[in-house]
Structures are given as structure tokens and as C-alpha cells.
Amino acid sequence: MNLIEQVYCRVYQFAFKVAIPVLPYRNPEILNAVDRIPQVLKKKEICSVLLVTDQSIRSLGLTQHLEEILKENGFALAVYDGVEANPTVKQVEEARKLYLENDCQALIGFGGGSSIDCAKAVGVLIARPEKNLEQLGGILKVHKKTPLLFAIPTTAGTGSETTVASVIVDPETEHKYAIMDFPLIPDYAVLDPETTRTLPKSITAGTGMDALTHAVEAYIGNSTTKQTRRESLRAVRIIFHNLEKAYEDGNNLKARRNMLRAAYLAGCAFTVSYVGYVHAVAHALGGKYNLPHGQTCATMLPYVLEAYGAKIYPQLKALSIAAGLCEMETDEALAARTFIKAVKDLNRKLGIPEKVKELKQEDIPALAKTAAKEGNPVYPVPVLMDAKALKRFFYDVMA
Ligand SMILES: [Zn+2]
């Protein structure tokens, strides 16, 4: 990247970094079990709620307990279970209709990132009925209080229960956009391991590694705060001690609970401190070949860490210590290499591929451009790279 572009990126990132203390970031309050929800609703004098979820989650019976306890406690409950991967404008509209018809006063997003994103978007339309979703896309366009929102993640990874964003797709225009504003941060994150018990092994692996990538990218970037550094280190420690256990035995509820906590902490960290080129590259690959996000991040992570080189040795040493891989006395370069190797080993144990077999060489120039467009100037990465430099990562993972 040339010097002028570098200066532009760094000035842009610096402006966002100095704004962190004055922006209304907040971490959602944690509830440790779904059973806690009725109590909160009573306290807030709410009597009618809309549950937003998807059909497979509901048919697996995951929402059953929540539906029962809400009804037993006398709450009126409407259910929208039409969310699909990448919630569409139509799905959000359908859910909003149910919310209004049933005079709902609060929202519960129950599922992976998509259900939670859909619930957030319903809240946006309730707060801003005079606008459509497309008009509210982008940064800080909502700025009005949205209804009370509980986020119940069923995968421990995306961090959607903590973030300011909701990603919506308009299939008619093929437009995918994010609505990003502080009122979208859920009020409560319900971290109940029972909701992740039936998660298939490959999803436990991919989403768990997504959480690790969030923590690592937030930590090695230039926009960290004391709090986000602490959250990232805690998340990394928990993931290295629990992900394999949750993967090997899905019924290990202690490991499942710990992974939910790690994903939450990593989500809080990257909401403030951003991600980096692992995500930019993984999003480009995922968009082109429809690949699972977490798995693609996991595949890319060691390559990108290696490419950053000595610039991030101190950070990788701290992460290495947090993961229990080395000591304070360990040489910095050795600690960094140990961390990268441990990520590769973890990938192998979790059945995550080292290469992206779908990737075609002729697609690389366009993919690198897409990745550069996402990453620059927003992501405060430790080493800046333009599209030309980012190409290397695609060659790295070519089968
Ligand atoms: Zn991610």
C-alpha cells in the first residue's frame, strides 16, 4: 500500500479510536438461563412478547421450554419462525406485522446470528415506522430507542448477542447491507448451554473458531481499550480450555456454558475494537462460494497471523500466555510461533480444512479487491495491506 493510502487509513482509524470513550457502547446484561426471562419481563411490566426464530430450531424443540414458561407465567406470546440464513426484508416485515397485531412490547431473538439479526431489525422498524429498512442501513441512522430485546444465541460464536449490527438481504435488488447503531445492542444476552446442546459438531467447531478469531483480531488491532484487551484475553483462555471438550462431547454442558461466555466476551471486544483481514478475506470467500463463516475464518487465521510478522509478536505472546501455551519468560518470537502453531493444531483436531478447495485462481483478483474494500480504511489492522498484498492469502489457501 502506498504512503498516502496508509496515512489516510491510519487517520481514519485514529478518529474512530478517539471517539470510543464518548460513544454509547454497552455490554448486554447476562442471564444464565432461559428461566430468568419471565422474572425480567415482570419487573419491566411487559405482558406480551414476540419470539423470533427459525423453523429448524423450533422443530428441534429448542424453544419449547421458553414457550412453556412464558405461557405458564401468563405472558402473551407470538412466534415468528420464518427466519432463514441471511434474514430478508420480507421476513423482517412479516415478523413486524405479528409484533403489531399482537400488541407486543418486547422481542426475543432465538437462534444463530440470523434470528437475532432479524429480531434487531424488527425492533428498528418499530422504533422508526416512518422509514424502510434500506433507508436505515448504514451507520447511526436509527438513533431512537428500540423495544426491549433478549438475544438467545444457539451457536457459541457469532457474537450477534453483543453487537450493534443487523445484516439484512434484499433478494429483489441482491443488496446485502448492515444496519449499525447503538440501540441495536441487545438488552439481555441469555447464555444458556441447553440451547447449544444439539449443535452439530462441525457448527460447534466453526462457530467456536469464529469466536477465537473475533478475540484475536480485536486484540492485535490498533483500536483496543483496557476493557477489550481484557475481554479478548479471557475469551482466548476459555476457548483453548473448552472448545475441544465441547466439540468432543456436545453434552458437556460446562464446556458449552464456557464457550457461550467466550463468544460473548469476544463479541463485546470486537464490537468496540473491530476485526481485521481474517474477516475481510473470509467474507470475500464466503460471499463468492457460500462457505460457512466460522470455518473459513479458522482456515485463514494462521496464515494472516504469520503474515503480520514481528509487528504482533508482543500481542501473540500475551495471547499465548492467556491460552496457557507459554510463560512470561518465554522468548517473544517463540511464544508467537507457539500460538500460531496451536491455532493450526486446534483446527486439525476440530476437522477444519487447511485449504479452501472451492477457490479458483481466476477469481483471486476480484476476491482480493472485495477483501480490501471491506478492510480498508475501517479495520485497525496491525499491518496495512492493499488488494495486491491481500492476494497472497488466497494463494495460501488454494488447494
Ligand atoms: Zn466472525
Coordinates of C-alpha atoms and ligand atoms in Angstrom, one line a residue:
M1 CA 0.0 0.0 0.0
N2 CA 1.4 3.4 -0.9
L3 CA 2.2 6.0 1.8
I4 CA -0.8 8.3 1.1
E5 CA -3.2 5.4 1.4
Q6 CA -1.6 4.3 4.6
V7 CA -1.8 7.7 6.1
Y8 CA -5.5 8.0 5.1
C9 CA -6.3 4.6 6.7
R10 CA -4.5 5.4 9.9
V11 CA -6.0 8.9 10.3
Y12 CA -9.5 7.4 9.7
Q13 CA -8.9 4.6 12.3
F14 CA -7.5 7.1 14.8
A15 CA -10.6 9.2 14.6
F16 CA -12.7 6.2 15.5
K17 CA -10.4 5.2 18.2
V18 CA -10.5 8.6 20.0
A19 CA -14.3 8.5 19.7
I20 CA -14.6 5.2 21.6
P21 CA -14.9 6.7 25.1
V22 CA -17.7 9.1 24.1
L23 CA -19.8 6.6 22.1
P24 CA -22.6 4.8 24.0
Y25 CA -21.2 1.3 23.9
R26 CA -22.7 -1.1 26.4
N27 CA -22.4 -4.8 27.1
P28 CA -25.7 -6.6 27.3
E29 CA -26.7 -7.9 30.7
I30 CA -26.1 -11.6 31.0
L31 CA -28.9 -14.0 32.1
N32 CA -27.6 -17.5 32.8
A33 CA -30.7 -19.4 31.9
V34 CA -33.8 -19.0 29.8
D35 CA -35.8 -19.4 33.0
R36 CA -34.7 -16.0 34.1
I37 CA -36.7 -14.2 31.3
P38 CA -40.2 -14.2 32.9
Q39 CA -38.8 -12.5 36.0
V40 CA -37.2 -9.7 33.9
L41 CA -40.4 -9.2 31.9
K42 CA -42.5 -8.9 35.1
K43 CA -40.1 -6.4 36.5
K44 CA -40.4 -4.3 33.3
E45 CA -44.2 -4.7 33.4
I46 CA -44.2 -6.3 29.9
C47 CA -47.0 -8.8 29.2
S48 CA -46.7 -9.6 25.5
V49 CA -43.6 -10.7 23.6
L50 CA -42.6 -11.8 20.1
L51 CA -40.2 -14.7 19.7
V52 CA -38.2 -14.6 16.5
T53 CA -36.6 -17.8 15.5
D54 CA -36.2 -20.3 12.6
Q55 CA -38.1 -23.4 11.8
S56 CA -35.3 -25.9 12.3
I57 CA -34.6 -24.6 15.8
R58 CA -38.2 -24.7 16.7
S59 CA -38.7 -28.2 15.3
L60 CA -35.7 -29.4 17.3
G61 CA -37.7 -28.4 20.3
L62 CA -35.1 -25.8 21.5
T63 CA -37.7 -23.1 22.0
Q64 CA -40.3 -25.3 23.7
H65 CA -39.2 -24.7 27.3
L66 CA -39.1 -21.0 26.8
E67 CA -42.6 -21.0 25.2
E68 CA -43.9 -23.1 28.0
I69 CA -42.6 -21.0 30.9
L70 CA -43.8 -17.8 29.2
K71 CA -47.3 -19.2 28.9
E72 CA -47.3 -20.6 32.4
N73 CA -46.4 -17.2 33.7
G74 CA -49.3 -15.6 31.9
F75 CA -47.4 -13.8 29.1
A76 CA -49.0 -13.5 25.7
L77 CA -46.6 -15.0 23.2
A78 CA -46.5 -14.6 19.4
V79 CA -43.9 -16.6 17.5
Y80 CA -42.3 -15.9 14.1
D81 CA -40.3 -18.9 13.0
G82 CA -39.7 -17.9 9.4
V83 CA -36.1 -16.7 9.6
E84 CA -33.7 -18.2 7.1
A85 CA -29.9 -17.8 6.8
N86 CA -29.4 -14.1 6.0
P87 CA -32.8 -12.6 7.0
T88 CA -34.6 -10.8 4.2
V89 CA -36.6 -7.6 4.2
K90 CA -39.8 -9.7 3.7
Q91 CA -39.1 -11.8 6.8
V92 CA -38.5 -8.8 8.9
E93 CA -41.8 -7.3 7.6
E94 CA -43.7 -10.5 8.4
A95 CA -42.3 -10.5 12.0
R96 CA -43.1 -6.8 12.4
K97 CA -46.7 -7.5 11.4
L98 CA -47.0 -10.2 14.1
Y99 CA -45.5 -7.9 16.6
L100 CA -48.0 -5.1 15.9
E101 CA -51.1 -7.4 15.6
N102 CA -50.3 -8.9 19.0
D103 CA -49.5 -5.6 20.7
C104 CA -46.1 -7.0 21.7
Q105 CA -43.8 -5.0 24.0
A106 CA -40.6 -6.9 23.7
L107 CA -38.6 -9.1 21.4
I108 CA -36.7 -12.4 21.8
G109 CA -34.2 -13.4 19.1
F110 CA -33.6 -17.1 19.5
G111 CA -31.1 -18.9 17.2
G112 CA -27.9 -18.2 15.3
G113 CA -26.9 -14.8 14.1
S114 CA -29.8 -14.6 11.6
S115 CA -32.6 -14.9 14.1
I116 CA -31.0 -12.4 16.4
D117 CA -30.3 -10.0 13.5
C118 CA -34.0 -10.4 12.4
A119 CA -35.2 -9.5 15.9
K120 CA -32.9 -6.5 15.9
A121 CA -34.3 -5.3 12.6
V122 CA -37.9 -5.7 13.8
G123 CA -37.0 -3.5 16.7
V124 CA -35.6 -0.9 14.3
L125 CA -38.8 -0.8 12.3
I126 CA -40.9 -0.5 15.5
A127 CA -38.7 2.4 16.6
R128 CA -38.7 4.1 13.1
P129 CA -42.1 3.2 11.5
E130 CA -41.8 6.0 9.0
K131 CA -38.7 4.5 7.3
N132 CA -38.0 1.3 5.5
L133 CA -35.0 -0.9 6.3
E134 CA -33.0 0.2 3.3
Q135 CA -33.2 3.8 4.5
L136 CA -32.0 2.8 7.9
G137 CA -29.0 0.8 6.5
G138 CA -25.5 2.1 7.3
I139 CA -24.1 3.7 10.4
L140 CA -26.0 5.6 13.2
K141 CA -29.3 6.1 11.3
V142 CA -31.7 4.6 13.9
H143 CA -30.9 6.7 17.0
K144 CA -34.2 6.0 18.6
K145 CA -35.0 3.6 21.4
T146 CA -35.9 0.1 20.2
P147 CA -38.1 -2.3 22.2
L148 CA -36.5 -4.5 24.9
L149 CA -34.5 -7.2 23.2
F150 CA -33.4 -10.6 24.6
A151 CA -30.8 -12.4 22.5
I152 CA -30.6 -16.1 23.0
P153 CA -27.7 -17.5 20.9
T154 CA -27.8 -21.2 20.0
T155 CA -24.3 -21.2 18.5
A156 CA -21.4 -20.1 20.6
G157 CA -19.6 -17.9 18.2
T158 CA -21.1 -15.2 16.1
G159 CA -21.4 -12.7 19.0
S160 CA -24.6 -11.3 17.5
E161 CA -26.0 -11.1 21.0
T162 CA -23.5 -8.3 21.7
T163 CA -23.1 -6.3 18.5
V164 CA -24.5 -3.1 17.1
A165 CA -25.3 -4.6 13.7
S166 CA -28.1 -6.4 11.9
V167 CA -27.3 -7.7 8.4
I168 CA -30.3 -7.8 6.0
V169 CA -30.6 -9.1 2.5
D170 CA -33.0 -7.7 -0.2
P171 CA -33.3 -10.6 -2.7
E172 CA -35.0 -8.3 -5.3
T173 CA -32.1 -6.0 -5.5
E174 CA -29.5 -8.6 -4.4
H175 CA -28.4 -5.9 -1.9
K176 CA -26.9 -7.1 1.4
Y177 CA -26.5 -4.3 4.0
A178 CA -25.9 -3.8 7.7
I179 CA -27.9 -1.5 10.0
M180 CA -25.5 -0.4 12.6
D181 CA -26.5 1.7 15.6
F182 CA -26.2 1.5 19.4
P183 CA -30.0 0.9 20.1
L184 CA -29.5 -2.5 18.3
I185 CA -27.3 -3.8 21.1
P186 CA -29.5 -6.4 22.8
D187 CA -30.5 -5.5 26.4
Y188 CA -30.0 -9.1 27.6
A189 CA -27.8 -11.9 26.4
V190 CA -29.2 -15.2 27.6
L191 CA -26.3 -17.7 27.8
D192 CA -28.0 -21.0 28.4
P193 CA -26.0 -24.1 27.4
E194 CA -29.1 -26.1 27.0
T195 CA -29.7 -24.1 23.8
T196 CA -26.4 -25.3 22.3
R197 CA -26.6 -28.9 23.4
T198 CA -27.9 -30.3 20.0
L199 CA -25.4 -28.2 17.9
P200 CA -23.8 -30.4 15.3
K201 CA -20.0 -31.0 15.7
S202 CA -19.0 -29.0 12.6
I203 CA -21.0 -26.0 13.8
T204 CA -19.5 -26.2 17.3
A205 CA -16.1 -26.2 15.7
G206 CA -16.7 -23.4 13.2
T207 CA -18.6 -21.0 15.4
G208 CA -16.1 -21.6 18.3
M209 CA -13.2 -20.7 16.0
D210 CA -15.1 -17.7 14.8
A211 CA -15.2 -16.5 18.4
L212 CA -11.5 -17.2 18.7
T213 CA -10.9 -15.1 15.5
H214 CA -13.0 -12.2 17.0
A215 CA -11.0 -12.2 20.2
V216 CA -7.6 -12.5 18.4
E217 CA -8.4 -9.8 15.7
A218 CA -9.8 -7.4 18.3
Y219 CA -6.7 -7.9 20.4
I220 CA -4.0 -7.5 17.8
G221 CA -5.6 -4.4 16.2
N222 CA -4.7 -0.8 17.0
S223 CA -8.1 0.2 18.5
T224 CA -8.1 -1.7 21.7
T225 CA -9.1 -0.4 25.1
K226 CA -8.1 -1.8 28.5
Q227 CA -11.5 -3.5 28.7
T228 CA -11.5 -5.0 25.2
R229 CA -7.9 -6.4 25.8
R230 CA -9.1 -8.0 29.0
E231 CA -12.2 -9.4 27.3
S232 CA -10.1 -10.8 24.4
L233 CA -7.6 -12.5 26.7
R234 CA -10.4 -14.1 28.8
A235 CA -12.1 -15.3 25.7
V236 CA -8.9 -16.9 24.3
R237 CA -8.2 -18.6 27.6
I238 CA -11.7 -20.0 27.8
I239 CA -11.7 -21.2 24.2
F240 CA -8.4 -23.0 24.5
H241 CA -9.6 -24.8 27.6
N242 CA -13.1 -25.6 26.4
L243 CA -13.7 -25.7 22.6
E244 CA -12.2 -29.2 22.1
K245 CA -14.2 -30.5 25.0
A246 CA -17.5 -29.1 23.7
Y247 CA -16.6 -30.5 20.2
E248 CA -15.8 -34.0 21.5
D249 CA -18.8 -34.2 23.8
G250 CA -21.8 -32.0 22.9
N251 CA -23.4 -32.9 26.2
N252 CA -20.6 -31.4 28.3
L253 CA -22.7 -28.5 29.5
K254 CA -19.9 -26.9 31.5
A255 CA -17.8 -26.6 28.3
R256 CA -20.9 -25.4 26.4
R257 CA -21.6 -22.7 29.0
N258 CA -18.0 -21.6 28.9
M259 CA -18.0 -21.4 25.1
L260 CA -21.1 -19.2 25.3
R261 CA -19.3 -16.9 27.7
A262 CA -16.2 -16.8 25.5
A263 CA -18.3 -16.0 22.4
Y264 CA -20.0 -13.2 24.4
L265 CA -16.7 -11.7 25.6
A266 CA -15.2 -11.9 22.1
G267 CA -18.3 -10.2 20.7
C268 CA -18.0 -7.4 23.3
A269 CA -14.4 -7.0 22.4
F270 CA -14.8 -6.8 18.6
T271 CA -17.8 -4.6 18.8
V272 CA -15.5 -1.8 20.1
S273 CA -12.2 -2.9 18.7
Y274 CA -13.2 -4.3 15.3
V275 CA -11.9 -7.4 13.4
G276 CA -9.2 -7.5 10.7
Y277 CA -8.1 -9.0 7.4
V278 CA -9.1 -12.6 8.5
H279 CA -12.7 -11.4 8.4
A280 CA -12.2 -9.4 5.3
V281 CA -10.8 -12.3 3.4
A282 CA -13.2 -14.9 4.9
H283 CA -16.2 -12.7 4.0
A284 CA -15.0 -12.4 0.4
L285 CA -14.6 -16.2 0.1
G286 CA -17.9 -16.9 1.9
G287 CA -19.8 -14.5 -0.3
K288 CA -18.3 -16.0 -3.5
Y289 CA -18.6 -19.7 -2.7
N290 CA -21.2 -19.7 0.0
L291 CA -18.9 -21.1 2.7
P292 CA -19.5 -21.3 6.5
H293 CA -18.2 -18.1 8.0
G294 CA -16.5 -19.6 11.2
Q295 CA -14.8 -22.4 9.4
T296 CA -13.4 -20.0 6.7
C297 CA -12.1 -17.6 9.4
A298 CA -10.5 -20.6 11.2
T299 CA -8.7 -21.7 8.0
M300 CA -7.5 -18.1 7.3
L301 CA -6.4 -17.2 10.8
P302 CA -2.9 -18.8 11.0
Y303 CA -1.9 -17.5 7.5
V304 CA -2.9 -13.9 8.4
L305 CA -1.1 -14.0 11.8
E306 CA 2.0 -15.3 10.1
A307 CA 1.9 -12.6 7.5
Y308 CA 1.7 -9.8 10.1
G309 CA 5.1 -11.0 11.3
A310 CA 7.2 -9.5 14.2
K311 CA 4.8 -6.5 14.5
I312 CA 2.4 -8.6 16.5
Y313 CA 4.8 -10.8 18.5
P314 CA 4.1 -9.0 21.8
Q315 CA 0.3 -9.4 21.3
L316 CA 0.7 -13.0 20.3
K317 CA 2.9 -13.6 23.3
A318 CA 0.1 -12.3 25.6
L319 CA -2.4 -14.4 23.8
S320 CA -0.1 -17.4 24.1
I321 CA 0.2 -16.9 27.9
A322 CA -3.6 -16.5 28.2
A323 CA -4.1 -19.8 26.3
G324 CA -1.7 -21.5 28.7
L325 CA 0.8 -22.2 26.0
C326 CA 3.9 -20.4 27.4
E327 CA 5.3 -18.4 30.3
M328 CA 6.2 -14.8 30.9
E329 CA 9.9 -15.8 30.5
T330 CA 9.3 -17.3 27.0
D331 CA 11.1 -15.6 24.1
E332 CA 8.6 -13.4 22.2
A333 CA 9.2 -14.8 18.8
L334 CA 8.9 -18.4 20.1
A335 CA 5.7 -17.5 22.0
A336 CA 4.2 -16.0 18.8
R337 CA 5.1 -19.1 16.8
T338 CA 3.7 -21.3 19.5
F339 CA 0.4 -19.5 19.4
I340 CA 0.1 -19.8 15.6
K341 CA 1.0 -23.5 15.7
A342 CA -1.6 -24.0 18.5
V343 CA -4.3 -22.5 16.3
K344 CA -3.3 -24.8 13.4
D345 CA -3.3 -27.8 15.8
L346 CA -6.7 -26.8 17.1
N347 CA -8.1 -26.5 13.6
R348 CA -6.8 -30.0 12.8
K349 CA -8.4 -31.5 15.9
L350 CA -11.7 -29.8 15.0
G351 CA -11.7 -31.1 11.5
I352 CA -11.3 -27.7 9.9
P353 CA -9.6 -27.8 6.5
E354 CA -6.2 -26.1 5.8
K355 CA -7.3 -25.1 2.3
V356 CA -10.4 -23.8 0.5
K357 CA -11.0 -26.4 -2.2
E358 CA -13.7 -24.3 -3.9
L359 CA -11.3 -21.4 -4.6
K360 CA -10.4 -20.8 -8.2
Q361 CA -7.2 -19.0 -9.2
E362 CA -9.0 -16.8 -11.8
D363 CA -11.3 -15.4 -9.0
I364 CA -8.4 -14.2 -6.9
P365 CA -8.0 -10.6 -8.2
A366 CA -11.7 -9.8 -7.7
L367 CA -11.8 -11.5 -4.3
A368 CA -8.7 -9.6 -3.1
K369 CA -10.4 -6.3 -4.2
T370 CA -13.6 -7.3 -2.2
A371 CA -11.5 -8.0 0.8
A372 CA -9.5 -4.7 0.5
K373 CA -12.8 -2.8 0.2
E374 CA -14.1 -4.3 3.4
G375 CA -10.9 -4.0 5.4
N376 CA -9.7 -0.5 4.4
P377 CA -9.8 2.0 5.8
V378 CA -12.1 0.7 8.6
Y379 CA -10.2 -2.2 10.2
P380 CA -7.4 -1.0 12.5
V381 CA -5.1 -3.9 11.5
P382 CA -1.6 -4.1 12.7
V383 CA -0.1 -4.1 9.2
L384 CA -1.9 -2.4 6.3
M385 CA -2.3 -4.3 3.0
D386 CA -3.9 -3.3 -0.3
A387 CA -5.7 -5.6 -2.7
K388 CA -2.4 -6.6 -4.3
A389 CA -0.9 -7.6 -1.0
L390 CA -4.1 -9.4 0.2
K391 CA -3.9 -11.7 -2.8
R392 CA -1.3 -13.7 -1.0
F393 CA -3.9 -15.1 1.4
F394 CA -6.0 -16.5 -1.3
Y395 CA -2.9 -18.2 -2.9
D396 CA -2.1 -19.5 0.6
V397 CA -5.3 -21.4 0.9
M398 CA -5.6 -22.6 -2.7
A399 CA -5.9 -26.4 -2.8
Ligands
ZN1 ZN -16.8 -13.6 12.6

